[in-house]
Amino acid sequence: MMESARDIEGNNTTFDSMMSNSGLGGDRKSRHTKDKQAIISSASSSSVPTSFLLSVIGRIESAQIFGVDDVYCKYNLAFGNDWTITSGMEEGISQITMKDDDGNFVWNFPLEVTFKSCNPHGWPQLVISVYGSDFLGNHVARGYGSVYLPTCHGSYVKTIPLFVPESSSFLQKISAWLMGRQPEFVDPKLLAQSEGRQVVRVQSNGYVVVKFEVVMKDIKKLGFLTSSKTITENYE
Amino acid sequence: MKKGAATSSDFFVRSEKVASTVKSLSRAASEQESFNQDDDYTSEKSTPQSSHKPLKKAAFTRTAQKELQKRLKETNTNASEEDSDIEHVTRKIPSKTSFVERSASRQERNRPPTSTSGRSSHSERSQRSYSTENDTDDFPEADKREDYENNNENGDDNESETESSTIRQGSPTRKKTSADILAEESSQLLLGQGLADGNIWNVLVFGPPKQRPKEDWEKWSQLTFHPSTKSVNSQDKLVDDVEARVIEDEGLYIGEPLQLPLRNLNRLENRLLKEQSYEWFGPDGKLIGFSDPYRAEPVKLVPNESRQMEFEKNVIFVPARLDPFQELQIDPRQSYEMVLELGTIQFTHHPLFSKEHILSAKLEEAFAEYAARNLMRLTERATNKLKALREAVSHTKQAYSNVISQLKDAADVAERKTLKETTENLKDRIKNYRKEMQRTCLDRDQGYWDDRAALVSVLELWRELKTLRREQGYLNTTPKLSIMEIPVDPKEDKVAWKRAIEEEFNDLKEEYDETYETEIRIYNEEMKKFLADRRKQKKSRTFSTSLEGKTTTQESKSDSDEEDTLRDESSTKKPKPPPKFDPETTIKAIEKRHAELRRQPGEPILMLELLKSSSITATNQLPTGSNKEEQRRKMVQKLKVEIKIWFNEKEVYTSKPRSIQPDFSGFLGLSIPISIKEWPESLEIQVIDPTMKLNVERIEVQLPDSKTSIDRCNTQRSQFSSDDIVRVSNSGVGCGIPFEILGKDYSAQCPRGFITSRIGWSTDTDGNILCPVGLEKLLHSAVTNESDRKLKQFMKGKSDFDPNDPKNAQWLNMKPGKPDEKHHLLEAGLMSPQKATPLRITENEFAEEGFNFDERMKEFDFCTMESIQQSSRFRLLHLRDEEVPEFRGLKMIPAFERDIPTDIFNQYERRLKEDMRKRSGTDPSLLKPSRKKMLDDESLYESNRLEKIREMRLSVLHLFENSTKQITFEDLVVEEQIPDIGTLGLNLMALFQPRRPLRPTRKERKRVQGSNLIDTKISLIVSIVRAFNLPMRKDTEVGLLTTESLTGVQVSSKRMERGVGNYATVKPFVEVWFQRSVCRTTTALGSNPTWNQELQLNLAVPNDDYSQANLSRMDDLVYFHVYDEVAIDLLEDDRRRETDIHQRLEKRWLGTISIPFSTLYTNGRIEGTFKLNSPPILLGYEAQGMASHFGPAIVGKNSQQNPSSAFTGKGPGAGTPFSNQKNAFITIFLTMQPSVTPSSGLKEDSQSGETADMVAHVKTWKNSHEMKFPDRIVRPFVMTSEGDTLLCTRFLKPIEPPNTLLTTDNDLMRAMEDLAHYVSLFPCVRDSTLGIVDFSLWFTSDTFISAPGGGIEDHSVLLACYFMHLNVPCWIVQGNAIPDGPTTFVVSSFKGLGEDKPISKQLKNAVLIWNACTGDYYHSNDNFCPLQRVWAAIGKLNVWAYTGEGERPHQVDWDVGKAKCWLPLFVKPVPESKIPCIQLATTRYKPSDQVQANSLAQRIERNLKEVFMKWRTTTKTNWNRYCSATLRRLLPKLEESKLGRSKSSDLGTTAESTVTLHSGSGSTISLNEEHLIELREIMASYQMTGFPLQQPYTNMECIIETVFATGVHTIDAPDVEFAVAAYAHAYPASVYSVWVYVAALHRRK
């Protein structure tokens, strides 16, 4: 009994600000950090975990995009406030690939990231943006797409439909074509949110196939159920 | 390939060859493809034998490919193995051949793919012709093709080639095309390579283009159809010659049809007609379709109460539930088992029922009823009860009479009373008995009747059955009714009968007797009353008529008449006397009733018994002519049933078919265990009749409760039925069809029956019931679900139920509340639609039930609000979501409450408490001025002054939350801008301009949007160019000063002398402070130094969040401090001076400018020459005059020639308009790397307070102006604190300044200066820190004053209003200024003023530009005026947009009346009533409170000293108290000099005499010297550097920041002493001017 009480106390004291005072120091700086004090709980030694882990291994396998010869892709992970990446890269850019006979672009770009979280709100999303060169050699956006990381453990193959933003007007379209600057999203992470999408018109454009292997830890212990079909699985 | 050719020339030929091979091969392949397509066609069309061929061909090509690859490889490897280009070629081949393969596999498609990748050498034209040929050739030449196909099957491709050419010989345009030549070549080549083996290869040749004969076209046109756009006759759209119905006229509801273009609709209809698909048309001859789903008008989704209700009604609520198994957390490994046992099945109707069956079924039914009645013996019971009651009555009567007799005897009052009470009691009791008797009597009679009816119906049915059996001559059913007569003794019977009648009669009579008394009494009373009424009426009538005769108004007469008649009617009801008891009629009535109902005396009692004893006639014994019956029996023999079990809507079990007995019953005897892995929601049994294919409804089986094991439960009979209509050809009656038996019509019967079953949980070996725990808890929800489902089914089943009809809306809206009731209601309501009542009842009941939607909504709540408040985690999440500043952007909120620190809300709660106190506490404190409390309040209040203003403005912004979050296309998508002609032209122009490499200009960089900078660091780039007019260092000689002050000699003359001797050059450098990080330039020399240095500072963004919102919210200031670097010699020994240098460098503050980061952020870059904010007095320094060419010539003349003029005379030194000569300036350039742009915030077209006409007018005006001058931002609309957009002219109105500020003398200029100073003391909040960029938020001046403080515009408005009060013509000018960017200034002119005003002549034509935030003012000709560009002027009742050329203030013609330069909004003056002012008529100021100001000053001083010591971390801080005290004395004078300069003369008596003397006598004595005189004692022993700082009081932090910025604390000489003094001057409306004097003292040696 005493021990557990100490544990809890220990947790309380381990709160720390996320911001590291990077060099600039001083009062003024600390004012900012104080405002935006972030809470993080260190991994406690107690038996009950304070956060769950979501580990996603996978690869961006291939894409099918029409009328394009070479593409590369960039991935971003968008996630909410209560999520942190404990290992793995938040962003990555693949090699440029040419299409094969069937019109597939294969990257096999590995993806490995582990999240730590305590709240399913803001579940991470994978945002994929595909770029390629046009006939003039300019790199233009060929497609954007996003998908939520699976919420259940297991192996998944996701086909992400892609789209590209359209020019705002016909004149702009011609201009974009002439200048070789197709419209692009300001931030691909915008795809992870629904806000403001009503102002954009997009054109559908191919698919990206992504494979995920999802491993989770402790999510059940935090009281979250991620699947309805886990009756037997949970007890084995 | 070409590359390969270039590298090795001898290879070229070979590779060419290979290439050509490839080419021809590919061509061949493509041709093959075309052939394949031809193949398709024929194979599909012609013979089935040829259908296998394509596959064969595909196989061919595949083998061919391999061969080809092999051979090519051989040739290549022979040639060279190194050459990769050849490799490339070989690699390419498979791809092309694979194309062939693929096309071959694409057999199903009729059309050839238009892709012509294989035919590279073809011209486009030939391609086209070729493809058209492919398309259409097939139709006319199908037969020929077949021939060709046969040939082709032989596999000889050369033949096929010739064949094809022969086919095409017929065509007239046959020529040897290049394609042919190529094909020949290739075939030769193939032959040469040995590849022309016909068995392997299909070499195809292009045919020449072919003209199409006319008949082909005709055939072609036959195959196509062009639907016309003409409208179709509605009669054509109906199948038969039915009249088109007009459904709407029939009363059915049809919604608005969907609006489609008529052309397309007609085309669609024509197409459908052509296809003869009439099913698309409704009976009204129109296309069947949904009604128009679109609303006519666009709808804004506002949470409207009524609409929400409407919405809520349409929501069908399905409560969210977890899988109960998981919810209950049952061990899933354990199995739960339920057993359903089915016993027998019995049809009560079946299509194969014969008529006899029907009758016998009915008979059985009737008999069952009869038997039930007999069993219950209702009648007998009633008679017995009656008997008992009768006895009871007689008993009570006896008792009553006893009591009455006692009453007579009793003398005692109390006794009497009790006795009376008992009599009353008894009377009541008798009355009740009587009532009961009446009721039982009725029951009995009803019982008699029912008994008889049951008996009769059984007998009648039996008779019918008998006749039917007789008629048909055979028996189908077993029932046999045996009737037993029980003989009775008629005499006895008669006696009993009579007795019964007598008894009843007696009863009635007694009853009558009892009631008669009371009735007669009532009657008498009523009679009396009636008579009295009569009399009264008669009187009143006569009276009223006499009255009316006088008034003679017809109406009132009639009215009163009516009243009378009414009254008459009500009262003339003459009470009827109670009827007399008539024994004869009563007896007769009783006898009659008995005769009707009861068994007559002597009539035997009938006992019925239904036996199943009669034997069914065997089939072979059936009488001739009953074939149908034979058929039926055969069918019955085949009859079988299957049982299906549905568990949770899923079929889980199907039984084997069980045969059915001829009596339509069957024994099932099934025991079905159901093992449960899912929550049991429903269990249904379905009976399936595979022979008749009956569609029997499923029967619900009530799920057992958790305690019912299968052994313990009872069997139940459950009914099943079906709606099917079955006609049978045999003697069966069928289903759903009316039939007749013996001339009697029977309505249609549906198949039904019952099944016996029982259900329970099975038990394990230990006898435990295998039921999941917690079943009861969830059973209820299952029930509601059930009723839902039923409701849905019901809706579905009702086909004539029109869901679109608004009348039915309530049914559709019905939601499951109490399920059973609802269901009944529904059925009651809908089954009898002709009745109006049930509908109304249900409506009421719905209303009563009330659809408590809140209750329902609770289901959606995550948890209750209280638990959110209680749980710190939920609260934290909630607050973060609401973006409460303390919690905004909080990361990783722990999953458990215990991990959250308990003190996390402390700060927030403290703030809330403060806010609460501020809101509630200010008013009472004003009313009851308890000094102490007020001080406390004030101090709290002051500390958050800025915050409050910000909050106020933010609260307005909250009104526009939607529009602030409006995201535009530009925010989301990066797009290249279309270059317009202008920029193109400029770019072209730039080419021809002379190059000036020595004068580089800054190029505009591309701006990046904030959100793009996720990882990039932003840095601030500061380029410091030069400064000029810095003060000179002056080593103050004490002796000189003292003499000067003592002698009173003209200082000016001495100054000139000193200028030669005591001045030393400064060594200035600039330090840039930003977010407490520092960067400095090198040290330059002299008063006009040039640095030309670029500095870089990192931008630290709170929370590393580079988002737009976050960046714009930053309110850090960029400080530029100019210091003088002073080397203090520390060398002790003069002899070593030649070799050693021992100095300490000290920096002494000269001046500062501060630029808010938000300004930089909104403007992108800041460039210009700025006035350095230097203190009015800089001890140890003296400002020097500027060279005349810097200032405007005319001004220079003014100040020099007329030193005693009205506006320069009395206030020497800083502050006067033309004192620029004293000020220092610095030229800087400031930008960010990368350049970040803020997004354009919100659009101002929210709700407007102006009329639509006005808005339209202003908008056209604005647009027309913007067309011409797109760069000039004119904003005629501003937003108010209520959130309305109003015309900005509404804010201008003369406002009376506080009395204390109004001077009595007529110096207008000084009054204006004072007011400007006053206004500048209001704290200022920049809008951009709130994210307001694109529009302005103006508060009325009373809000501004009461806040106190506000934005730049609010300052301008107030200043302009004050000027208006002084009758000075003024405008608010919108323009661009440095460093603020787009901002507002106040411009005043004296032109329109009359001669009587005391203005100097110089000012007559002067236009002054006032910065309301700083209180400074500039002449319009001033080169250093911060206002750089003028865009518009806002005056009272009008707005003028500037249309002149030059935008600089000195280029502007400030006469707004000139149409050439100014475009007025209203050409004709608008009456003020049209755009009334929104400012309050009078403004109340809180009186100034100097006591409070003094306490504030003390606080400031204390705080400053504290932080000063904190800053000096390494060394001890010594305070010179004497100096501080002296400085403190000096400060009030500074404020006076700043405010009312004339007042200093009046102050003479109070202040120090010396100062007064000098200031009074010599106007030219500078403040600096005054201070020197005052400080001379200190100066004697110390070398002193210091300066006073002035600023409006916003909060403590600001003051500390400014002091910190001067860097005085950095002096760390060992013997340094410091002095700090603070002074606050109170002004009305709690505005303070704060002065801080900071000085450093070095002891003189």
PDB file of C-alpha atoms in Angstrom, chain B residues 1067-1236:
ATOM      1  CA  LYS B1067      31.560  56.125 -30.213  1.00  0.00           C
ATOM      2  CA  PRO B1068      28.161  54.743 -30.938  1.00  0.00           C
ATOM      3  CA  PHE B1069      27.153  51.185 -31.608  1.00  0.00           C
ATOM      4  CA  VAL B1070      23.790  49.550 -31.953  1.00  0.00           C
ATOM      5  CA  GLU B1071      22.540  46.611 -30.027  1.00  0.00           C
ATOM      6  CA  VAL B1072      19.556  44.729 -31.278  1.00  0.00           C
ATOM      7  CA  TRP B1073      17.507  42.984 -28.668  1.00  0.00           C
ATOM      8  CA  PHE B1074      14.978  40.475 -29.520  1.00  0.00           C
ATOM      9  CA  GLN B1075      13.471  37.999 -27.126  1.00  0.00           C
ATOM     10  CA  ARG B1076      16.360  38.737 -24.800  1.00  0.00           C
ATOM     11  CA  SER B1077      18.914  37.658 -27.303  1.00  0.00           C
ATOM     12  CA  VAL B1078      21.371  40.324 -28.220  1.00  0.00           C
ATOM     13  CA  CYS B1079      23.391  41.192 -31.226  1.00  0.00           C
ATOM     14  CA  ARG B1080      25.533  44.257 -31.693  1.00  0.00           C
ATOM     15  CA  THR B1081      27.285  46.169 -34.378  1.00  0.00           C
ATOM     16  CA  THR B1082      30.817  47.332 -34.368  1.00  0.00           C
ATOM     17  CA  THR B1083      31.651  50.625 -32.814  1.00  0.00           C
ATOM     18  CA  ALA B1084      31.596  53.580 -35.123  1.00  0.00           C
ATOM     19  CA  LEU B1085      32.837  57.034 -34.513  1.00  0.00           C
ATOM     20  CA  GLY B1086      31.085  60.348 -34.415  1.00  0.00           C
ATOM     21  CA  SER B1087      27.605  61.689 -34.248  1.00  0.00           C
ATOM     22  CA  ASN B1088      26.682  60.583 -37.718  1.00  0.00           C
ATOM     23  CA  PRO B1089      28.016  57.064 -37.867  1.00  0.00           C
ATOM     24  CA  THR B1090      27.596  54.611 -40.668  1.00  0.00           C
ATOM     25  CA  TRP B1091      27.606  50.925 -39.878  1.00  0.00           C
ATOM     26  CA  ASN B1092      26.113  49.201 -42.883  1.00  0.00           C
ATOM     27  CA  GLN B1093      26.057  46.034 -40.958  1.00  0.00           C
ATOM     28  CA  GLU B1094      23.770  43.078 -41.163  1.00  0.00           C
ATOM     29  CA  LEU B1095      22.824  41.238 -38.017  1.00  0.00           C
ATOM     30  CA  GLN B1096      20.952  38.038 -37.629  1.00  0.00           C
ATOM     31  CA  LEU B1097      18.832  36.951 -34.720  1.00  0.00           C
ATOM     32  CA  ASN B1098      16.981  33.732 -34.228  1.00  0.00           C
ATOM     33  CA  LEU B1099      13.294  33.767 -33.724  1.00  0.00           C
ATOM     34  CA  ALA B1100      12.160  31.618 -30.874  1.00  0.00           C
ATOM     35  CA  VAL B1101       8.572  30.676 -31.324  1.00  0.00           C
ATOM     36  CA  PRO B1102       6.616  29.581 -28.316  1.00  0.00           C
ATOM     37  CA  ASN B1103       6.029  25.883 -28.385  1.00  0.00           C
ATOM     38  CA  ASP B1104       7.923  25.511 -31.651  1.00  0.00           C
ATOM     39  CA  ASP B1105       4.690  26.123 -33.364  1.00  0.00           C
ATOM     40  CA  TYR B1106       5.259  28.023 -36.523  1.00  0.00           C
ATOM     41  CA  SER B1107       1.622  28.220 -37.360  1.00  0.00           C
ATOM     42  CA  GLN B1108       0.110  31.381 -38.570  1.00  0.00           C
ATOM     43  CA  ALA B1109      -1.934  31.951 -35.478  1.00  0.00           C
ATOM     44  CA  ASN B1110       0.981  31.486 -33.205  1.00  0.00           C
ATOM     45  CA  LEU B1111       3.315  33.763 -35.106  1.00  0.00           C
ATOM     46  CA  SER B1112       0.840  36.550 -35.339  1.00  0.00           C
ATOM     47  CA  ARG B1113       0.127  36.276 -31.653  1.00  0.00           C
ATOM     48  CA  MET B1114       3.700  37.025 -30.711  1.00  0.00           C
ATOM     49  CA  ASP B1115       3.987  40.466 -29.257  1.00  0.00           C
ATOM     50  CA  ASP B1116       7.686  40.641 -28.644  1.00  0.00           C
ATOM     51  CA  LEU B1117       9.430  43.873 -29.444  1.00  0.00           C
ATOM     52  CA  VAL B1118      12.586  44.272 -31.424  1.00  0.00           C
ATOM     53  CA  TYR B1119      14.687  46.862 -29.680  1.00  0.00           C
ATOM     54  CA  PHE B1120      17.377  48.883 -31.325  1.00  0.00           C
ATOM     55  CA  HIS B1121      19.478  50.491 -28.682  1.00  0.00           C
ATOM     56  CA  VAL B1122      22.114  52.999 -29.562  1.00  0.00           C
ATOM     57  CA  TYR B1123      24.870  53.106 -27.027  1.00  0.00           C
ATOM     58  CA  ASP B1124      27.935  55.136 -26.635  1.00  0.00           C
ATOM     59  CA  GLU B1125      30.960  53.114 -25.912  1.00  0.00           C
ATOM     60  CA  VAL B1126      33.016  54.867 -23.315  1.00  0.00           C
ATOM     61  CA  ALA B1127      36.448  53.724 -22.498  1.00  0.00           C
ATOM     62  CA  ILE B1128      37.275  54.406 -18.918  1.00  0.00           C
ATOM     63  CA  ASP B1129      40.868  54.467 -18.203  1.00  0.00           C
ATOM     64  CA  LEU B1130      41.881  52.224 -15.422  1.00  0.00           C
ATOM     65  CA  LEU B1131      45.558  52.548 -15.741  1.00  0.00           C
ATOM     66  CA  GLU B1132      46.938  53.437 -12.393  1.00  0.00           C
ATOM     67  CA  ASP B1133      50.426  54.250 -13.394  1.00  0.00           C
ATOM     68  CA  ASP B1134      50.883  56.961 -15.941  1.00  0.00           C
ATOM     69  CA  ARG B1135      54.369  55.908 -16.702  1.00  0.00           C
ATOM     70  CA  ARG B1136      53.218  52.729 -18.296  1.00  0.00           C
ATOM     71  CA  ARG B1137      50.733  54.435 -20.504  1.00  0.00           C
ATOM     72  CA  GLU B1138      52.925  54.084 -23.477  1.00  0.00           C
ATOM     73  CA  THR B1139      52.991  50.324 -23.294  1.00  0.00           C
ATOM     74  CA  ASP B1140      49.909  49.218 -21.434  1.00  0.00           C
ATOM     75  CA  ILE B1141      46.303  49.764 -22.095  1.00  0.00           C
ATOM     76  CA  HIS B1142      43.974  49.169 -19.238  1.00  0.00           C
ATOM     77  CA  GLN B1143      40.508  50.288 -19.935  1.00  0.00           C
ATOM     78  CA  ARG B1144      37.039  49.348 -19.107  1.00  0.00           C
ATOM     79  CA  LEU B1145      34.466  49.764 -21.802  1.00  0.00           C
ATOM     80  CA  GLU B1146      31.195  51.090 -20.639  1.00  0.00           C
ATOM     81  CA  LYS B1147      28.131  51.515 -22.692  1.00  0.00           C
ATOM     82  CA  ARG B1148      25.913  54.444 -22.194  1.00  0.00           C
ATOM     83  CA  TRP B1149      22.487  54.504 -23.559  1.00  0.00           C
ATOM     84  CA  LEU B1150      21.658  57.164 -26.097  1.00  0.00           C
ATOM     85  CA  GLY B1151      18.350  56.121 -27.449  1.00  0.00           C
ATOM     86  CA  THR B1152      16.084  53.330 -28.503  1.00  0.00           C
ATOM     87  CA  ILE B1153      13.583  52.451 -31.073  1.00  0.00           C
ATOM     88  CA  SER B1154      11.362  49.474 -30.632  1.00  0.00           C
ATOM     89  CA  ILE B1155       9.464  47.798 -33.360  1.00  0.00           C
ATOM     90  CA  PRO B1156       6.855  45.191 -32.506  1.00  0.00           C
ATOM     91  CA  PHE B1157       7.456  41.878 -34.085  1.00  0.00           C
ATOM     92  CA  SER B1158       3.852  41.749 -35.123  1.00  0.00           C
ATOM     93  CA  THR B1159       4.438  44.795 -37.296  1.00  0.00           C
ATOM     94  CA  LEU B1160       7.298  43.111 -38.974  1.00  0.00           C
ATOM     95  CA  TYR B1161       5.260  39.987 -39.382  1.00  0.00           C
ATOM     96  CA  THR B1162       2.358  41.724 -40.997  1.00  0.00           C
ATOM     97  CA  ASN B1163       4.458  43.938 -43.228  1.00  0.00           C
ATOM     98  CA  GLY B1164       7.104  41.464 -44.182  1.00  0.00           C
ATOM     99  CA  ARG B1165       9.836  44.015 -43.975  1.00  0.00           C
ATOM    100  CA  ILE B1166      10.466  47.372 -42.437  1.00  0.00           C
ATOM    101  CA  GLU B1167      12.747  49.885 -43.961  1.00  0.00           C
ATOM    102  CA  GLY B1168      13.322  53.497 -43.209  1.00  0.00           C
ATOM    103  CA  THR B1169      14.775  56.189 -41.093  1.00  0.00           C
ATOM    104  CA  PHE B1170      13.326  56.350 -37.664  1.00  0.00           C
ATOM    105  CA  LYS B1171      13.483  58.864 -34.963  1.00  0.00           C
ATOM    106  CA  LEU B1172      15.436  57.545 -32.065  1.00  0.00           C
ATOM    107  CA  ASN B1173      13.519  57.640 -28.836  1.00  0.00           C
ATOM    108  CA  SER B1174      15.956  59.445 -26.702  1.00  0.00           C
ATOM    109  CA  PRO B1175      15.201  60.774 -23.283  1.00  0.00           C
ATOM    110  CA  PRO B1176      14.538  64.463 -22.913  1.00  0.00           C
ATOM    111  CA  ILE B1177      17.553  64.736 -20.752  1.00  0.00           C
ATOM    112  CA  LEU B1178      20.680  62.769 -21.188  1.00  0.00           C
ATOM    113  CA  LEU B1179      23.093  63.569 -18.477  1.00  0.00           C
ATOM    114  CA  GLY B1180      26.600  63.831 -19.805  1.00  0.00           C
ATOM    115  CA  TYR B1181      25.448  64.339 -23.347  1.00  0.00           C
ATOM    116  CA  GLU B1182      24.160  67.165 -25.313  1.00  0.00           C
ATOM    117  CA  ALA B1183      22.155  66.984 -28.432  1.00  0.00           C
ATOM    118  CA  GLN B1184      23.602  68.938 -31.249  1.00  0.00           C
ATOM    119  CA  GLY B1185      21.798  70.779 -33.946  1.00  0.00           C
ATOM    120  CA  MET B1186      21.268  69.097 -37.196  1.00  0.00           C
ATOM    121  CA  ALA B1187      22.691  70.410 -40.353  1.00  0.00           C
ATOM    122  CA  SER B1188      20.133  72.591 -42.024  1.00  0.00           C
ATOM    123  CA  HIS B1189      19.698  70.431 -45.077  1.00  0.00           C
ATOM    124  CA  PHE B1190      18.114  67.632 -43.040  1.00  0.00           C
ATOM    125  CA  GLY B1191      15.156  69.597 -41.923  1.00  0.00           C
ATOM    126  CA  PRO B1192      12.763  71.465 -44.130  1.00  0.00           C
ATOM    127  CA  ALA B1193      14.064  74.878 -44.861  1.00  0.00           C
ATOM    128  CA  ILE B1194      11.026  76.778 -43.769  1.00  0.00           C
ATOM    129  CA  VAL B1195      10.976  75.088 -40.406  1.00  0.00           C
ATOM    130  CA  GLY B1196      14.545  75.781 -39.801  1.00  0.00           C
ATOM    131  CA  LYS B1197      13.924  79.395 -40.402  1.00  0.00           C
ATOM    132  CA  ASN B1198      11.020  79.392 -38.064  1.00  0.00           C
ATOM    133  CA  SER B1199      12.816  78.002 -35.151  1.00  0.00           C
ATOM    134  CA  GLN B1200      15.786  80.166 -35.581  1.00  0.00           C
ATOM    135  CA  GLN B1201      14.245  83.423 -36.517  1.00  0.00           C
ATOM    136  CA  ASN B1202      11.283  83.409 -34.235  1.00  0.00           C
ATOM    137  CA  PRO B1203      12.373  81.640 -31.151  1.00  0.00           C
ATOM    138  CA  SER B1204       9.653  83.248 -29.123  1.00  0.00           C
ATOM    139  CA  SER B1205       6.756  82.373 -31.318  1.00  0.00           C
ATOM    140  CA  ALA B1206       3.687  80.853 -29.843  1.00  0.00           C
ATOM    141  CA  PHE B1207       4.486  77.265 -30.382  1.00  0.00           C
ATOM    142  CA  THR B1208       8.197  77.161 -29.881  1.00  0.00           C
ATOM    143  CA  GLY B1209       8.650  79.903 -27.449  1.00  0.00           C
ATOM    144  CA  LYS B1210       7.495  78.541 -24.210  1.00  0.00           C
ATOM    145  CA  GLY B1211       8.394  74.970 -24.595  1.00  0.00           C
ATOM    146  CA  PRO B1212      11.979  74.683 -25.515  1.00  0.00           C
ATOM    147  CA  GLY B1213      13.654  71.394 -25.974  1.00  0.00           C
ATOM    148  CA  ALA B1214      11.992  68.172 -26.898  1.00  0.00           C
ATOM    149  CA  GLY B1215       8.399  67.853 -27.873  1.00  0.00           C
ATOM    150  CA  THR B1216       7.899  70.787 -30.153  1.00  0.00           C
ATOM    151  CA  PRO B1217       6.969  69.998 -33.677  1.00  0.00           C
ATOM    152  CA  PHE B1218       9.985  71.384 -35.313  1.00  0.00           C
ATOM    153  CA  SER B1219      12.517  70.155 -32.866  1.00  0.00           C
ATOM    154  CA  ASN B1220      13.767  67.497 -35.160  1.00  0.00           C
ATOM    155  CA  GLN B1221      17.102  69.138 -35.008  1.00  0.00           C
ATOM    156  CA  LYS B1222      17.462  67.762 -31.543  1.00  0.00           C
ATOM    157  CA  ASN B1223      16.439  64.283 -32.377  1.00  0.00           C
ATOM    158  CA  ALA B1224      18.652  61.526 -33.512  1.00  0.00           C
ATOM    159  CA  PHE B1225      17.735  59.254 -36.350  1.00  0.00           C
ATOM    160  CA  ILE B1226      18.654  55.822 -37.379  1.00  0.00           C
ATOM    161  CA  THR B1227      18.222  54.084 -40.694  1.00  0.00           C
ATOM    162  CA  ILE B1228      17.508  50.422 -40.550  1.00  0.00           C
ATOM    163  CA  PHE B1229      16.169  47.614 -42.593  1.00  0.00           C
ATOM    164  CA  LEU B1230      14.444  44.709 -40.999  1.00  0.00           C
ATOM    165  CA  THR B1231      13.098  41.513 -42.435  1.00  0.00           C
ATOM    166  CA  MET B1232      12.694  37.834 -41.766  1.00  0.00           C
ATOM    167  CA  GLN B1233      14.436  34.915 -43.349  1.00  0.00           C
ATOM    168  CA  PRO B1234      12.554  33.134 -44.815  1.00  0.00           C
ATOM    169  CA  SER B1235      10.026  35.740 -45.541  1.00  0.00           C
ATOM    170  CA  VAL B1236       6.821  34.757 -43.871  1.00  0.00           C
TER     171      VAL B1236
END
